[in-house]
Amino acid sequence: MNEGEVGTVPRPLTLPDGRPALSAWTLDPRMRHLNHGSFGAVPRVAQERQNALRAEMERAPVAWFPSLPGRLAAARAAVAGHLRTDGRDLALVPNASAGVGIVHAALAARPGGDIVVTDHGYGAVTMSAQRLADRWGTRVRTARVPLAADAEQAYEAVLAEVDDDVALIVLDQITSATARRMPVERVGAEAARRGVALLVDGAHAPGLLAAPLDGLVCDAWVGNLHKWGCAPRGTAALVARGPLRADLHPLIDSWGAAEPFPDRFDHQGTIDATGCLAAPTAMEFIDDTWGWDTARRYMDELAEHGARVVAEAFGRSGNPADPVDVGMPVPGMRLVRLPDGLGGSRIAADALRDRATVELGVEAAFTSFDGLGYLRLSAHVYNTPEDYEHFAEACVPVVEKWARGL
């Protein structure tokens, strides 16, 4: 939100014919969808494109599969255009975690060989790093980055764990649980100077950041297309620009195994690749309908408004009355503190998510960090101010009862 606009209520986006933006999706209208950041939501036009592609595949599979590598090459070139990177550096993979696994499988052990992660890291990615360390016979070091740490403080916290025994840094571009950025550009430059590999987990970046790879030096970057990019689930990008790309191979070896990166990723047997082929349709829909800059601006203003309204509702009962101040904020995502006693662990936070779905009719992300629980709001173009105002008015009192054990 621009300076001076605190308290401004953004005007909901509409389709060109005046219908609400939500009309372009098939989301259940009886549910409030406040958690786009977890699994995304696929617009009708992309679902229809994927369904048409699946029908084509089923009508003539012998014709379909030999033509698939060429189709995938065209799709990844289109995706690369949206990410403002070179299509020759980009492979399509099932999700960001799969991309991480591919990178971990390609890395060779080296003496020392420790791996640095942060306490904001996505759990599945951190577990993958631990499996790699176990295979290497080394250890994972966790950099502690305070939630309110600015770019300089976050950089110093990460580099404090890096010495001559470190082989790899795994760093989020945008953190999942805490909705903040990390200084991946500066860490990448220093890691390259020291000869330490850097893997950037950009799972939330495509669509949310205009050019997530600009100014970034790293060995590999992964980003989900099904989140803010609104592609069908099971679609993500793996970008590699340096020498490591020669050792990156898809999870399934097929007839393209001898081809160079990224071409060999276009050959993976009989997988259903229609989600990847429909990904450009989803991203182009946002661009053609509103323009990505307009969409991002709306999402950020809406998330700011939503967090303010919800925090004020909690504040009337003594909880912090302001959105959580994170050191490197992210457009379109905000944190609100939960009442004491709620969501203090990942398991407890997930239980809140499930309970909210059933009892409140709300899809929301509840997260935890450093023993405290948070509501993570993540907005998209189909959301409206009324979604968050409803949560503040109807749901916050119920959540407060949960905190009191009622």
Short mmCIF file of C-alpha atoms in Angstrom, two decimals:
data_model
loop_
_atom_site.label_atom_id
_atom_site.label_comp_id
_atom_site.label_asym_id
_atom_site.label_seq_id
_atom_site.Cartn_x
_atom_site.Cartn_y
_atom_site.Cartn_z
CA MET A 1 0.00 0.00 0.00
CA ASN A 2 1.30 3.42 -0.88
CA GLU A 3 2.31 5.93 1.77
CA GLY A 4 -0.71 7.79 3.09
CA GLU A 5 -3.15 5.03 2.18
CA VAL A 6 -3.33 3.28 5.56
CA GLY A 7 -6.97 2.44 6.11
CA THR A 8 -7.85 2.61 2.41
CA VAL A 9 -10.23 -0.12 1.30
CA PRO A 10 -9.19 -1.37 -2.16
CA ARG A 11 -11.89 -1.57 -4.79
CA PRO A 12 -12.48 -5.23 -5.82
CA LEU A 13 -11.26 -6.24 -9.25
CA THR A 14 -13.85 -7.28 -11.81
CA LEU A 15 -13.84 -9.07 -15.15
CA PRO A 16 -14.12 -6.98 -18.32
CA ASP A 17 -17.88 -7.62 -18.41
CA GLY A 18 -18.29 -6.33 -14.86
CA ARG A 19 -18.70 -9.69 -13.13
CA PRO A 20 -16.74 -10.32 -9.90
CA ALA A 21 -13.26 -11.71 -10.46
CA LEU A 22 -14.27 -14.84 -8.53
CA SER A 23 -16.57 -15.73 -11.44
CA ALA A 24 -13.48 -16.75 -13.40
CA TRP A 25 -12.73 -19.52 -10.87
CA THR A 26 -14.64 -22.62 -9.78
CA LEU A 27 -13.99 -22.12 -6.06
CA ASP A 28 -16.86 -23.02 -3.76
CA PRO A 29 -18.73 -19.72 -3.21
CA ARG A 30 -19.93 -20.94 0.20
CA MET A 31 -16.32 -20.97 1.44
CA ARG A 32 -14.11 -17.98 2.22
CA HIS A 33 -10.78 -18.57 0.47
CA LEU A 34 -8.07 -16.68 2.38
CA ASN A 35 -5.15 -19.01 1.71
CA HIS A 36 -4.17 -18.75 -1.93
CA GLY A 37 -0.51 -19.14 -0.93
CA SER A 38 -0.74 -22.83 -0.04
CA PHE A 39 -2.27 -24.55 -3.06
CA GLY A 40 -3.33 -21.72 -5.33
CA ALA A 41 -6.54 -21.75 -7.35
CA VAL A 42 -6.85 -22.53 -11.05
CA PRO A 43 -9.03 -20.22 -13.20
CA ARG A 44 -11.68 -21.80 -15.40
CA VAL A 45 -9.83 -20.97 -18.60
CA ALA A 46 -6.75 -22.94 -17.47
CA GLN A 47 -8.90 -25.85 -16.28
CA GLU A 48 -10.64 -25.92 -19.64
CA ARG A 49 -7.31 -25.84 -21.44
CA GLN A 50 -6.00 -28.73 -19.35
CA ASN A 51 -9.19 -30.73 -19.88
CA ALA A 52 -8.97 -30.19 -23.64
CA LEU A 53 -5.35 -31.34 -23.62
CA ARG A 54 -6.24 -34.45 -21.60
CA ALA A 55 -9.01 -35.26 -24.07
CA GLU A 56 -6.54 -34.92 -26.93
CA MET A 57 -4.10 -37.22 -25.12
CA GLU A 58 -6.79 -39.85 -24.58
CA ARG A 59 -8.05 -39.70 -28.18
CA ALA A 60 -4.66 -40.57 -29.65
CA PRO A 61 -1.98 -41.41 -27.07
CA VAL A 62 0.42 -42.79 -29.68
CA ALA A 63 0.38 -39.43 -31.42
CA TRP A 64 0.39 -37.48 -28.15
CA PHE A 65 3.48 -38.74 -26.36
CA PRO A 66 6.01 -38.43 -29.21
CA SER A 67 4.86 -34.81 -29.67
CA LEU A 68 5.06 -34.01 -25.95
CA PRO A 69 8.73 -32.88 -25.75
CA GLY A 70 8.14 -30.19 -28.35
CA ARG A 71 5.00 -29.00 -26.57
CA LEU A 72 6.80 -28.88 -23.23
CA ALA A 73 9.69 -26.91 -24.75
CA ALA A 74 7.21 -24.31 -25.96
CA ALA A 75 5.46 -24.21 -22.57
CA ARG A 76 8.66 -23.67 -20.62
CA ALA A 77 9.71 -20.91 -23.02
CA ALA A 78 6.39 -19.17 -22.27
CA VAL A 79 6.83 -19.66 -18.52
CA ALA A 80 10.36 -18.30 -18.73
CA GLY A 81 8.98 -15.20 -20.40
CA HIS A 82 6.68 -14.58 -17.45
CA LEU A 83 9.57 -15.08 -15.04
CA ARG A 84 11.80 -12.83 -17.18
CA THR A 85 14.49 -15.43 -17.54
CA ASP A 86 15.96 -17.54 -20.35
CA GLY A 87 13.96 -20.61 -21.37
CA ARG A 88 17.19 -22.50 -21.98
CA ASP A 89 17.85 -22.29 -18.22
CA LEU A 90 14.42 -23.54 -17.14
CA ALA A 91 13.03 -27.05 -16.72
CA LEU A 92 9.48 -27.94 -15.72
CA VAL A 93 9.14 -30.14 -12.62
CA PRO A 94 6.17 -31.36 -10.51
CA ASN A 95 6.65 -28.88 -7.65
CA ALA A 96 9.31 -26.91 -5.81
CA SER A 97 10.06 -29.79 -3.44
CA ALA A 98 10.69 -32.08 -6.43
CA GLY A 99 13.09 -29.47 -7.81
CA VAL A 100 14.91 -29.39 -4.47
CA GLY A 101 15.22 -33.18 -4.51
CA ILE A 102 16.63 -33.09 -8.03
CA VAL A 103 19.26 -30.55 -6.98
CA HIS A 104 20.16 -32.48 -3.84
CA ALA A 105 20.60 -35.66 -5.90
CA ALA A 106 22.99 -33.85 -8.24
CA LEU A 107 25.29 -32.36 -5.61
CA ALA A 108 28.52 -34.21 -4.94
CA ALA A 109 29.76 -34.59 -1.37
CA ARG A 110 32.81 -32.61 -0.39
CA PRO A 111 35.00 -32.59 2.75
CA GLY A 112 33.17 -30.83 5.55
CA GLY A 113 30.00 -30.73 3.53
CA ASP A 114 27.73 -29.06 6.07
CA ILE A 115 24.42 -27.58 4.90
CA VAL A 116 23.01 -24.26 6.14
CA VAL A 117 19.25 -23.67 6.36
CA THR A 118 17.24 -21.15 8.37
CA ASP A 119 14.59 -21.52 11.04
CA HIS A 120 12.09 -20.07 8.52
CA GLY A 121 12.66 -22.86 6.01
CA TYR A 122 9.83 -24.94 4.56
CA GLY A 123 9.66 -28.18 6.52
CA ALA A 124 9.79 -30.59 3.58
CA VAL A 125 12.78 -28.79 2.09
CA THR A 126 14.62 -28.79 5.42
CA MET A 127 13.92 -32.52 5.77
CA SER A 128 15.36 -33.06 2.30
CA ALA A 129 18.48 -31.15 3.35
CA GLN A 130 18.76 -33.37 6.39
CA ARG A 131 18.51 -36.51 4.25
CA LEU A 132 21.29 -35.14 2.05
CA ALA A 133 23.46 -34.41 5.10
CA ASP A 134 22.82 -37.93 6.39
CA ARG A 135 23.93 -39.32 3.03
CA TRP A 136 27.06 -37.19 3.09
CA GLY A 137 27.77 -37.95 6.74
CA THR A 138 27.66 -34.24 7.60
CA ARG A 139 25.22 -32.00 9.46
CA VAL A 140 22.61 -29.34 8.93
CA ARG A 141 23.22 -25.99 10.59
CA THR A 142 20.21 -23.75 11.27
CA ALA A 143 20.65 -19.99 11.03
CA ARG A 144 18.33 -18.19 13.45
CA VAL A 145 16.79 -15.17 11.76
CA PRO A 146 14.52 -13.02 13.95
CA LEU A 147 11.12 -12.36 12.42
CA ALA A 148 11.75 -8.61 12.46
CA ALA A 149 15.30 -8.87 11.06
CA ASP A 150 15.93 -6.45 8.20
CA ALA A 151 17.96 -7.38 5.12
CA GLU A 152 21.31 -6.65 6.78
CA GLN A 153 20.46 -8.54 9.96
CA ALA A 154 19.11 -11.52 8.03
CA TYR A 155 22.23 -11.60 5.85
CA GLU A 156 24.50 -11.52 8.88
CA ALA A 157 22.50 -14.28 10.59
CA VAL A 158 22.84 -16.60 7.59
CA LEU A 159 26.52 -15.86 6.98
CA ALA A 160 27.30 -16.41 10.67
CA GLU A 161 26.73 -20.12 9.98
CA VAL A 162 28.91 -20.26 6.87
CA ASP A 163 32.56 -21.27 7.13
CA ASP A 164 35.02 -23.45 5.23
CA ASP A 165 33.12 -26.61 6.19
CA VAL A 166 29.87 -25.50 4.52
CA ALA A 167 29.10 -26.93 1.08
CA LEU A 168 25.52 -25.76 0.54
CA ILE A 169 23.13 -23.02 1.61
CA VAL A 170 19.38 -23.60 1.17
CA LEU A 171 17.55 -20.30 1.47
CA ASP A 172 13.95 -19.24 0.93
CA GLN A 173 13.30 -16.29 -1.33
CA ILE A 174 9.91 -15.89 0.36
CA THR A 175 9.31 -17.84 3.54
CA SER A 176 6.16 -19.94 3.82
CA ALA A 177 5.34 -19.84 7.53
CA THR A 178 6.45 -16.27 8.17
CA ALA A 179 5.61 -14.46 4.90
CA ARG A 180 8.87 -12.55 4.64
CA ARG A 181 11.68 -12.26 2.15
CA MET A 182 15.27 -13.31 2.64
CA PRO A 183 18.26 -11.45 1.14
CA VAL A 184 18.94 -14.15 -1.46
CA GLU A 185 20.69 -11.76 -3.86
CA ARG A 186 23.31 -10.67 -1.35
CA VAL A 187 23.76 -14.16 0.11
CA GLY A 188 24.13 -15.50 -3.43
CA ALA A 189 26.89 -13.07 -4.31
CA GLU A 190 28.83 -13.93 -1.15
CA ALA A 191 28.25 -17.68 -1.54
CA ALA A 192 29.64 -17.52 -5.08
CA ARG A 193 32.69 -15.62 -3.85
CA ARG A 194 33.33 -18.33 -1.25
CA GLY A 195 32.62 -21.24 -3.60
CA VAL A 196 29.59 -22.40 -1.61
CA ALA A 197 26.58 -23.73 -3.53
CA LEU A 198 23.28 -21.89 -3.08
CA LEU A 199 19.84 -23.40 -3.67
CA VAL A 200 17.05 -20.81 -3.57
CA ASP A 201 13.58 -22.00 -2.63
CA GLY A 202 11.40 -19.56 -4.54
CA ALA A 203 8.21 -21.59 -4.12
CA HIS A 204 6.05 -18.47 -3.59
CA ALA A 205 7.86 -16.16 -6.00
CA PRO A 206 6.36 -16.77 -9.49
CA GLY A 207 3.61 -14.24 -10.01
CA LEU A 208 4.13 -12.59 -6.65
CA LEU A 209 7.48 -11.08 -7.69
CA ALA A 210 7.73 -9.50 -11.13
CA ALA A 211 11.23 -10.80 -11.88
CA PRO A 212 12.32 -13.21 -9.13
CA LEU A 213 15.60 -14.13 -10.83
CA ASP A 214 16.85 -10.62 -11.61
CA GLY A 215 20.15 -9.92 -9.86
CA LEU A 216 20.22 -13.38 -8.33
CA VAL A 217 23.38 -15.51 -8.42
CA CYS A 218 22.70 -19.08 -7.38
CA ASP A 219 23.35 -22.64 -8.47
CA ALA A 220 19.66 -23.47 -8.70
CA TRP A 221 16.28 -21.85 -8.08
CA VAL A 222 12.89 -23.53 -7.78
CA GLY A 223 9.46 -21.90 -7.90
CA ASN A 224 5.88 -23.18 -7.92
CA LEU A 225 3.64 -22.07 -10.78
CA HIS A 226 0.46 -23.26 -9.04
CA LYS A 227 0.52 -20.60 -6.32
CA TRP A 228 0.27 -16.97 -7.48
CA GLY A 229 0.75 -18.07 -11.08
CA CYS A 230 -2.59 -19.97 -10.80
CA ALA A 231 -1.37 -22.88 -12.94
CA PRO A 232 -2.76 -26.38 -12.41
CA ARG A 233 -1.14 -28.07 -9.45
CA GLY A 234 1.88 -30.22 -10.17
CA THR A 235 3.69 -27.51 -12.13
CA ALA A 236 6.88 -25.77 -11.09
CA ALA A 237 10.06 -24.33 -12.57
CA LEU A 238 13.66 -25.34 -11.91
CA VAL A 239 16.19 -22.78 -13.11
CA ALA A 240 19.92 -23.50 -13.29
CA ARG A 241 22.50 -21.27 -14.96
CA GLY A 242 25.86 -22.56 -13.72
CA PRO A 243 27.92 -25.75 -14.00
CA LEU A 244 25.51 -27.74 -11.80
CA ARG A 245 22.96 -27.84 -14.63
CA ALA A 246 25.01 -30.54 -16.37
CA ASP A 247 24.30 -32.89 -13.44
CA LEU A 248 20.59 -32.15 -13.06
CA HIS A 249 18.34 -35.02 -14.20
CA PRO A 250 14.58 -35.55 -13.98
CA LEU A 251 13.13 -37.90 -11.40
CA ILE A 252 12.24 -40.29 -14.25
CA ASP A 253 14.91 -41.28 -16.76
CA SER A 254 13.42 -41.71 -20.21
CA TRP A 255 14.44 -41.45 -23.86
CA GLY A 256 15.76 -37.95 -23.39
CA ALA A 257 18.26 -38.97 -20.72
CA ALA A 258 21.25 -38.28 -22.97
CA GLU A 259 20.03 -34.81 -23.95
CA PRO A 260 21.35 -31.68 -22.23
CA PHE A 261 19.61 -29.66 -19.54
CA PRO A 262 16.78 -28.69 -19.74
CA ASP A 263 15.72 -30.76 -22.79
CA ARG A 264 15.96 -34.07 -20.94
CA PHE A 265 13.23 -32.88 -18.56
CA ASP A 266 10.80 -32.81 -21.50
CA HIS A 267 10.98 -36.63 -21.72
CA GLN A 268 9.49 -38.41 -18.70
CA GLY A 269 7.65 -41.44 -19.96
CA THR A 270 3.87 -41.43 -19.62
CA ILE A 271 3.42 -38.69 -17.03
CA ASP A 272 0.37 -36.45 -17.42
CA ALA A 273 2.08 -33.19 -18.42
CA THR A 274 -1.13 -31.32 -19.23
CA GLY A 275 -0.76 -29.13 -16.14
CA CYS A 276 2.57 -27.84 -17.40
CA LEU A 277 1.12 -27.26 -20.86
CA ALA A 278 -1.78 -25.27 -19.37
CA ALA A 279 0.44 -23.17 -17.09
CA PRO A 280 1.02 -20.41 -19.68
CA THR A 281 -2.75 -20.13 -20.15
CA ALA A 282 -3.22 -19.40 -16.43
CA MET A 283 -0.45 -16.81 -16.30
CA GLU A 284 -1.60 -15.15 -19.52
CA PHE A 285 -5.16 -14.96 -18.19
CA ILE A 286 -4.04 -12.73 -15.30
CA ASP A 287 -1.88 -10.66 -17.64
CA ASP A 288 -4.56 -10.22 -20.31
CA THR A 289 -7.40 -9.51 -17.87
CA TRP A 290 -5.81 -7.09 -15.41
CA GLY A 291 -2.09 -7.03 -16.05
CA TRP A 292 0.31 -8.54 -13.53
CA ASP A 293 1.39 -5.16 -12.13
CA THR A 294 -2.23 -4.23 -11.39
CA ALA A 295 -2.92 -7.67 -9.94
CA ARG A 296 0.11 -7.53 -7.63
CA ARG A 297 -0.75 -4.03 -6.46
CA TYR A 298 -4.32 -5.07 -5.67
CA MET A 299 -3.20 -8.21 -3.84
CA ASP A 300 -0.80 -6.20 -1.69
CA GLU A 301 -3.32 -3.49 -0.83
CA LEU A 302 -5.93 -6.14 -0.05
CA ALA A 303 -3.61 -8.17 2.17
CA GLU A 304 -2.68 -5.00 4.05
CA HIS A 305 -6.33 -4.08 4.54
CA GLY A 306 -7.25 -7.62 5.56
CA ALA A 307 -4.45 -7.88 8.10
CA ARG A 308 -5.36 -4.52 9.60
CA VAL A 309 -9.05 -5.42 9.93
CA VAL A 310 -8.38 -8.87 11.41
CA ALA A 311 -5.67 -7.62 13.80
CA GLU A 312 -7.99 -4.89 15.07
CA ALA A 313 -10.68 -7.49 15.69
CA PHE A 314 -8.30 -9.58 17.77
CA GLY A 315 -7.07 -6.40 19.46
CA ARG A 316 -10.49 -5.72 20.94
CA SER A 317 -9.85 -8.71 23.20
CA GLY A 318 -6.32 -7.77 24.14
CA ASN A 319 -4.32 -9.43 21.38
CA PRO A 320 -1.80 -7.27 19.44
CA ALA A 321 -3.94 -4.88 17.40
CA ASP A 322 -1.52 -4.46 14.50
CA PRO A 323 -0.32 -6.82 11.76
CA VAL A 324 3.00 -8.46 12.57
CA ASP A 325 6.02 -6.39 11.60
CA VAL A 326 8.39 -8.56 9.56
CA GLY A 327 11.76 -7.23 8.54
CA MET A 328 11.45 -7.82 4.81
CA PRO A 329 7.72 -7.78 3.96
CA VAL A 330 6.25 -9.61 1.00
CA PRO A 331 3.62 -8.22 -1.37
CA GLY A 332 0.26 -9.94 -1.03
CA MET A 333 1.03 -11.75 2.23
CA ARG A 334 0.66 -10.64 5.86
CA LEU A 335 0.86 -12.16 9.33
CA VAL A 336 -1.52 -11.58 12.24
CA ARG A 337 -0.73 -12.85 15.75
CA LEU A 338 -3.11 -15.43 17.12
CA PRO A 339 -4.26 -15.32 20.75
CA ASP A 340 -1.84 -16.92 23.18
CA GLY A 341 -2.10 -20.68 23.28
CA LEU A 342 -3.15 -21.16 19.65
CA GLY A 343 -1.01 -22.56 16.85
CA GLY A 344 2.29 -22.65 18.72
CA SER A 345 3.56 -25.64 16.70
CA ARG A 346 3.16 -26.84 13.14
CA ILE A 347 0.85 -29.64 14.25
CA ALA A 348 -1.28 -27.27 16.33
CA ALA A 349 -1.41 -24.75 13.47
CA ASP A 350 -2.47 -27.42 10.99
CA ALA A 351 -5.20 -28.54 13.38
CA LEU A 352 -6.51 -24.95 13.44
CA ARG A 353 -6.53 -24.90 9.65
CA ASP A 354 -8.61 -28.06 9.53
CA ARG A 355 -10.98 -26.84 12.23
CA ALA A 356 -11.51 -23.49 10.51
CA THR A 357 -12.42 -25.24 7.28
CA VAL A 358 -15.07 -27.40 8.93
CA GLU A 359 -16.47 -25.06 11.59
CA LEU A 360 -16.00 -21.61 10.06
CA GLY A 361 -16.28 -22.33 6.35
CA VAL A 362 -12.92 -20.64 5.80
CA GLU A 363 -9.79 -21.85 4.03
CA ALA A 364 -7.04 -20.09 5.96
CA ALA A 365 -3.38 -20.66 6.73
CA PHE A 366 -2.40 -20.95 10.37
CA THR A 367 1.35 -21.09 10.91
CA SER A 368 3.83 -21.12 13.75
CA PHE A 369 7.25 -19.63 14.36
CA ASP A 370 9.39 -19.65 17.47
CA GLY A 371 6.56 -21.07 19.56
CA LEU A 372 3.95 -18.49 18.53
CA GLY A 373 0.92 -18.96 16.33
CA TYR A 374 -0.04 -16.75 13.38
CA LEU A 375 -2.77 -16.34 10.83
CA ARG A 376 -1.06 -15.97 7.45
CA LEU A 377 -3.19 -14.07 4.97
CA SER A 378 -2.40 -14.43 1.28
CA ALA A 379 -4.59 -12.62 -1.20
CA HIS A 380 -5.30 -13.02 -4.90
CA VAL A 381 -7.37 -11.14 -7.45
CA TYR A 382 -10.56 -13.09 -6.68
CA ASN A 383 -10.50 -12.00 -3.03
CA THR A 384 -12.39 -8.91 -1.84
CA PRO A 385 -12.26 -6.73 1.28
CA GLU A 386 -15.51 -8.35 2.39
CA ASP A 387 -13.70 -11.71 2.73
CA TYR A 388 -11.48 -10.31 5.47
CA GLU A 389 -14.17 -8.20 7.08
CA HIS A 390 -16.31 -11.34 7.37
CA PHE A 391 -13.43 -13.18 9.05
CA ALA A 392 -12.91 -10.30 11.48
CA GLU A 393 -16.58 -10.04 12.38
CA ALA A 394 -17.76 -13.65 12.32
CA CYS A 395 -14.66 -15.80 12.82
CA VAL A 396 -12.35 -13.89 15.18
CA PRO A 397 -14.79 -14.23 18.13
CA VAL A 398 -14.93 -17.99 17.55
CA VAL A 399 -11.14 -18.30 17.32
CA GLU A 400 -10.87 -16.39 20.60
CA LYS A 401 -13.24 -18.91 22.19
CA TRP A 402 -10.96 -21.68 20.95
CA ALA A 403 -8.07 -19.95 22.71
CA ARG A 404 -10.06 -20.06 25.94
CA GLY A 405 -10.77 -23.77 25.44
CA LEU A 406 -14.45 -23.21 24.64
#
